[in-house]
């Protein structure tokens, strides 16, 4: 009996030790912090960059009516070539014409009233000089004459305004070029100032590209820009940066850039697909990492780098900020695994889980 009790105690002791050991192991696992991480990819600012773009006109004009109305005629299509004076669209001008007719009649009536007032004024001026009428009577006819003059000016102004609006009922090309977009059809009611057509003026051609925000600064320092065209495989044209948009697109977070073409050959047409090759200066390495990965100690920024599941603090040199990211110019290597969340809770040499 005593022997059996000793066996049971031995078994229970062994079990307790095993449970305690497992519990201790579990506790050890739980104590290893779980972190979020990402692998660093370094981009060389000195490498060539390629951007897909589209051939655009140097001067593009959005055309619109200056009056509201219903479109009754559209005389151009996408790609139509136009010259100055060509009528591109017309809107229903019946109401405008009616107003012009009314204004014309008002001008005629006002002019008749002015003629009558002038005759009466002259007659009463003669009578006043003869002493037949009083000064007050003469002043009354002088006032009538001035009122008639004002009525003529007012009705003439209304007639001129109506005539201008009648002219605005036709949309006319102001220069030679090509229609690159059409956004209205006959029967559609449009408002004044609403863009309906895009006219690309004949002349200089450009290429428009979209550049990521981390490439804009390098683009400004480009040593050389070459442009090739998908439809013209044997053509390469030198380019110059003419314009960089100061504001990034809200969705794509890219900047529109216009590249002017130097001595382009014939055959480069609007809408062609272009490839812009940018040779950039330097050789500086840079990458963008989340702002949450930066661990600030004093004035110096650092990043936790994971090596063999152990974190070590590394000093970095940062550049531009934007869109919750920061540019790192020095301190990181391509392929480094860095902590991107919870950096304030870590300690040098601490073991972590990913």
PDB file of C-alpha atoms in Angstrom, residues 179-336:
ATOM      1  CA  UNK A 179     -11.202  68.581 -82.308  1.00  0.00           C
ATOM      2  CA  UNK A 180      -9.820  66.196 -79.677  1.00  0.00           C
ATOM      3  CA  UNK A 181     -12.934  65.697 -77.535  1.00  0.00           C
ATOM      4  CA  UNK A 182     -16.703  66.068 -77.891  1.00  0.00           C
ATOM      5  CA  UNK A 183     -18.940  65.982 -74.816  1.00  0.00           C
ATOM      6  CA  UNK A 184     -22.352  67.105 -76.119  1.00  0.00           C
ATOM      7  CA  UNK A 185     -24.868  66.034 -78.741  1.00  0.00           C
ATOM      8  CA  UNK A 186     -27.724  67.674 -80.632  1.00  0.00           C
ATOM      9  CA  UNK A 187     -30.825  67.884 -78.467  1.00  0.00           C
ATOM     10  CA  UNK A 188     -28.877  68.357 -75.251  1.00  0.00           C
ATOM     11  CA  UNK A 189     -29.594  71.421 -73.127  1.00  0.00           C
ATOM     12  CA  UNK A 190     -26.380  73.086 -71.983  1.00  0.00           C
ATOM     13  CA  UNK A 191     -25.541  75.988 -69.730  1.00  0.00           C
ATOM     14  CA  UNK A 192     -23.287  78.924 -70.472  1.00  0.00           C
ATOM     15  CA  UNK A 193     -19.635  78.145 -69.821  1.00  0.00           C
ATOM     16  CA  UNK A 194     -20.110  74.365 -69.965  1.00  0.00           C
ATOM     17  CA  UNK A 195     -17.140  72.811 -71.825  1.00  0.00           C
ATOM     18  CA  UNK A 196     -18.428  70.978 -74.901  1.00  0.00           C
ATOM     19  CA  UNK A 197     -15.451  70.624 -77.255  1.00  0.00           C
ATOM     20  CA  UNK A 198     -11.670  70.584 -76.977  1.00  0.00           C
ATOM     21  CA  UNK A 199      -9.756  72.246 -79.787  1.00  0.00           C
ATOM     22  CA  UNK A 200      -6.075  71.390 -80.121  1.00  0.00           C
ATOM     23  CA  UNK A 201      -4.363  74.128 -82.063  1.00  0.00           C
ATOM     24  CA  UNK A 202      -2.016  73.179 -84.870  1.00  0.00           C
ATOM     25  CA  UNK A 203       1.627  73.439 -83.956  1.00  0.00           C
ATOM     26  CA  UNK A 204       3.824  72.103 -81.183  1.00  0.00           C
ATOM     27  CA  UNK A 205       3.232  68.624 -79.825  1.00  0.00           C
ATOM     28  CA  UNK A 206       3.975  67.428 -76.292  1.00  0.00           C
ATOM     29  CA  UNK A 207       3.866  64.202 -74.300  1.00  0.00           C
ATOM     30  CA  UNK A 208       1.976  64.053 -71.016  1.00  0.00           C
ATOM     31  CA  UNK A 209       3.110  61.549 -68.374  1.00  0.00           C
ATOM     32  CA  UNK A 210       2.221  60.814 -64.735  1.00  0.00           C
ATOM     33  CA  UNK A 211       5.152  60.622 -62.324  1.00  0.00           C
ATOM     34  CA  UNK A 212       5.103  59.129 -58.790  1.00  0.00           C
ATOM     35  CA  UNK A 213       5.814  61.618 -56.028  1.00  0.00           C
ATOM     36  CA  UNK A 214       9.104  59.954 -55.057  1.00  0.00           C
ATOM     37  CA  UNK A 215      10.438  60.484 -58.591  1.00  0.00           C
ATOM     38  CA  UNK A 216       9.562  64.158 -59.125  1.00  0.00           C
ATOM     39  CA  UNK A 217      12.714  65.620 -57.573  1.00  0.00           C
ATOM     40  CA  UNK A 218      14.927  63.286 -59.586  1.00  0.00           C
ATOM     41  CA  UNK A 219      13.015  64.148 -62.753  1.00  0.00           C
ATOM     42  CA  UNK A 220      13.866  67.830 -62.340  1.00  0.00           C
ATOM     43  CA  UNK A 221      17.573  66.890 -62.370  1.00  0.00           C
ATOM     44  CA  UNK A 222      17.331  64.649 -65.427  1.00  0.00           C
ATOM     45  CA  UNK A 223      20.445  64.655 -67.602  1.00  0.00           C
ATOM     46  CA  UNK A 224      18.600  63.509 -70.694  1.00  0.00           C
ATOM     47  CA  UNK A 225      15.054  62.734 -71.778  1.00  0.00           C
ATOM     48  CA  UNK A 226      14.260  60.571 -74.792  1.00  0.00           C
ATOM     49  CA  UNK A 227      10.823  59.862 -76.205  1.00  0.00           C
ATOM     50  CA  UNK A 228       9.858  56.865 -78.325  1.00  0.00           C
ATOM     51  CA  UNK A 229       6.516  56.009 -79.901  1.00  0.00           C
ATOM     52  CA  UNK A 230       4.729  52.685 -80.050  1.00  0.00           C
ATOM     53  CA  UNK A 231       3.433  53.364 -83.586  1.00  0.00           C
ATOM     54  CA  UNK A 232       6.841  54.637 -84.800  1.00  0.00           C
ATOM     55  CA  UNK A 233       9.387  52.079 -83.555  1.00  0.00           C
ATOM     56  CA  UNK A 234      12.329  53.668 -85.390  1.00  0.00           C
ATOM     57  CA  UNK A 235      11.726  57.206 -84.120  1.00  0.00           C
ATOM     58  CA  UNK A 236      13.428  58.628 -81.022  1.00  0.00           C
ATOM     59  CA  UNK A 237      13.002  62.293 -80.109  1.00  0.00           C
ATOM     60  CA  UNK A 238      14.783  64.378 -77.501  1.00  0.00           C
ATOM     61  CA  UNK A 239      12.510  65.976 -74.924  1.00  0.00           C
ATOM     62  CA  UNK A 240      12.559  68.769 -72.369  1.00  0.00           C
ATOM     63  CA  UNK A 241      10.477  69.153 -69.234  1.00  0.00           C
ATOM     64  CA  UNK A 242       8.138  72.075 -69.839  1.00  0.00           C
ATOM     65  CA  UNK A 243       5.738  71.789 -66.933  1.00  0.00           C
ATOM     66  CA  UNK A 244       5.313  69.808 -63.710  1.00  0.00           C
ATOM     67  CA  UNK A 245       1.960  70.068 -61.975  1.00  0.00           C
ATOM     68  CA  UNK A 246       2.317  71.525 -58.464  1.00  0.00           C
ATOM     69  CA  UNK A 247      -0.500  69.327 -57.131  1.00  0.00           C
ATOM     70  CA  UNK A 248      -0.663  65.526 -57.063  1.00  0.00           C
ATOM     71  CA  UNK A 249      -3.709  63.654 -58.294  1.00  0.00           C
ATOM     72  CA  UNK A 250      -5.899  62.833 -55.293  1.00  0.00           C
ATOM     73  CA  UNK A 251      -6.431  59.215 -56.359  1.00  0.00           C
ATOM     74  CA  UNK A 252      -3.191  58.081 -58.015  1.00  0.00           C
ATOM     75  CA  UNK A 253      -0.882  60.408 -56.022  1.00  0.00           C
ATOM     76  CA  UNK A 254       1.060  61.145 -59.212  1.00  0.00           C
ATOM     77  CA  UNK A 255       2.039  64.439 -60.807  1.00  0.00           C
ATOM     78  CA  UNK A 256       1.213  65.380 -64.408  1.00  0.00           C
ATOM     79  CA  UNK A 257       4.311  66.317 -66.380  1.00  0.00           C
ATOM     80  CA  UNK A 258       4.441  67.856 -69.865  1.00  0.00           C
ATOM     81  CA  UNK A 259       7.438  66.962 -72.048  1.00  0.00           C
ATOM     82  CA  UNK A 260       8.049  69.188 -75.078  1.00  0.00           C
ATOM     83  CA  UNK A 261       9.494  67.481 -78.162  1.00  0.00           C
ATOM     84  CA  UNK A 262      12.649  68.851 -79.783  1.00  0.00           C
ATOM     85  CA  UNK A 263      12.451  68.868 -83.602  1.00  0.00           C
ATOM     86  CA  UNK A 264       9.854  66.079 -83.895  1.00  0.00           C
ATOM     87  CA  UNK A 265       9.561  64.454 -87.331  1.00  0.00           C
ATOM     88  CA  UNK A 266       6.279  64.326 -89.280  1.00  0.00           C
ATOM     89  CA  UNK A 267       3.870  61.572 -88.350  1.00  0.00           C
ATOM     90  CA  UNK A 268       3.633  62.219 -84.618  1.00  0.00           C
ATOM     91  CA  UNK A 269      -0.115  62.519 -84.211  1.00  0.00           C
ATOM     92  CA  UNK A 270      -2.340  63.426 -81.312  1.00  0.00           C
ATOM     93  CA  UNK A 271      -3.218  60.542 -79.007  1.00  0.00           C
ATOM     94  CA  UNK A 272      -0.216  58.382 -79.894  1.00  0.00           C
ATOM     95  CA  UNK A 273       1.233  56.246 -77.111  1.00  0.00           C
ATOM     96  CA  UNK A 274       4.692  57.429 -76.098  1.00  0.00           C
ATOM     97  CA  UNK A 275       7.423  56.074 -73.840  1.00  0.00           C
ATOM     98  CA  UNK A 276       9.522  58.635 -71.980  1.00  0.00           C
ATOM     99  CA  UNK A 277      12.991  57.487 -70.884  1.00  0.00           C
ATOM    100  CA  UNK A 278      14.543  59.675 -68.204  1.00  0.00           C
ATOM    101  CA  UNK A 279      18.269  59.413 -67.430  1.00  0.00           C
ATOM    102  CA  UNK A 280      18.647  60.804 -63.924  1.00  0.00           C
ATOM    103  CA  UNK A 281      21.725  62.157 -62.194  1.00  0.00           C
ATOM    104  CA  UNK A 282      23.419  60.944 -59.055  1.00  0.00           C
ATOM    105  CA  UNK A 283      23.552  57.410 -57.791  1.00  0.00           C
ATOM    106  CA  UNK A 284      22.000  58.066 -54.432  1.00  0.00           C
ATOM    107  CA  UNK A 285      19.949  55.238 -53.039  1.00  0.00           C
ATOM    108  CA  UNK A 286      16.561  55.983 -51.534  1.00  0.00           C
ATOM    109  CA  UNK A 287      13.395  54.278 -50.404  1.00  0.00           C
ATOM    110  CA  UNK A 288      10.088  55.241 -48.840  1.00  0.00           C
ATOM    111  CA  UNK A 289       8.969  53.611 -45.592  1.00  0.00           C
ATOM    112  CA  UNK A 290       5.919  54.199 -43.357  1.00  0.00           C
ATOM    113  CA  UNK A 291       6.227  57.082 -40.901  1.00  0.00           C
ATOM    114  CA  UNK A 292       5.231  54.614 -38.178  1.00  0.00           C
ATOM    115  CA  UNK A 293       8.571  52.820 -38.669  1.00  0.00           C
ATOM    116  CA  UNK A 294      10.576  55.814 -37.438  1.00  0.00           C
ATOM    117  CA  UNK A 295      11.781  55.612 -33.824  1.00  0.00           C
ATOM    118  CA  UNK A 296      12.861  59.063 -32.711  1.00  0.00           C
ATOM    119  CA  UNK A 297      15.587  59.330 -30.072  1.00  0.00           C
ATOM    120  CA  UNK A 298      16.315  62.976 -29.423  1.00  0.00           C
ATOM    121  CA  UNK A 299      16.811  64.680 -32.789  1.00  0.00           C
ATOM    122  CA  UNK A 300      18.025  61.525 -34.537  1.00  0.00           C
ATOM    123  CA  UNK A 301      15.632  59.218 -36.431  1.00  0.00           C
ATOM    124  CA  UNK A 302      16.175  55.462 -36.135  1.00  0.00           C
ATOM    125  CA  UNK A 303      14.599  52.284 -37.481  1.00  0.00           C
ATOM    126  CA  UNK A 304      14.309  48.853 -35.859  1.00  0.00           C
ATOM    127  CA  UNK A 305      15.889  46.265 -38.181  1.00  0.00           C
ATOM    128  CA  UNK A 306      15.078  42.581 -37.658  1.00  0.00           C
ATOM    129  CA  UNK A 307      18.066  40.224 -37.977  1.00  0.00           C
ATOM    130  CA  UNK A 308      17.501  36.550 -37.144  1.00  0.00           C
ATOM    131  CA  UNK A 309      14.286  37.443 -35.284  1.00  0.00           C
ATOM    132  CA  UNK A 310      16.150  39.953 -33.087  1.00  0.00           C
ATOM    133  CA  UNK A 311      15.703  43.728 -33.377  1.00  0.00           C
ATOM    134  CA  UNK A 312      18.573  46.169 -33.535  1.00  0.00           C
ATOM    135  CA  UNK A 313      18.296  49.956 -33.703  1.00  0.00           C
ATOM    136  CA  UNK A 314      19.826  51.599 -36.763  1.00  0.00           C
ATOM    137  CA  UNK A 315      20.300  55.319 -37.410  1.00  0.00           C
ATOM    138  CA  UNK A 316      18.897  56.615 -40.716  1.00  0.00           C
ATOM    139  CA  UNK A 317      18.981  59.825 -42.740  1.00  0.00           C
ATOM    140  CA  UNK A 318      15.527  60.911 -43.892  1.00  0.00           C
ATOM    141  CA  UNK A 319      14.421  63.101 -46.787  1.00  0.00           C
ATOM    142  CA  UNK A 320      11.003  64.149 -48.046  1.00  0.00           C
ATOM    143  CA  UNK A 321       7.740  63.406 -46.257  1.00  0.00           C
ATOM    144  CA  UNK A 322       4.349  62.735 -47.824  1.00  0.00           C
ATOM    145  CA  UNK A 323       1.258  60.527 -47.742  1.00  0.00           C
ATOM    146  CA  UNK A 324       2.203  58.993 -44.338  1.00  0.00           C
ATOM    147  CA  UNK A 325       5.573  57.923 -45.725  1.00  0.00           C
ATOM    148  CA  UNK A 326       9.112  59.218 -45.327  1.00  0.00           C
ATOM    149  CA  UNK A 327      12.041  59.001 -47.712  1.00  0.00           C
ATOM    150  CA  UNK A 328      15.126  57.289 -46.292  1.00  0.00           C
ATOM    151  CA  UNK A 329      18.350  58.337 -48.000  1.00  0.00           C
ATOM    152  CA  UNK A 330      20.923  56.537 -45.844  1.00  0.00           C
ATOM    153  CA  UNK A 331      21.047  53.790 -43.229  1.00  0.00           C
ATOM    154  CA  UNK A 332      19.045  50.989 -44.833  1.00  0.00           C
ATOM    155  CA  UNK A 333      20.056  48.238 -47.233  1.00  0.00           C
ATOM    156  CA  UNK A 334      18.031  46.591 -49.942  1.00  0.00           C
ATOM    157  CA  UNK A 335      16.292  43.576 -48.377  1.00  0.00           C
ATOM    158  CA  UNK A 336      16.419  44.833 -44.777  1.00  0.00           C
TER     159      UNK A 336
END
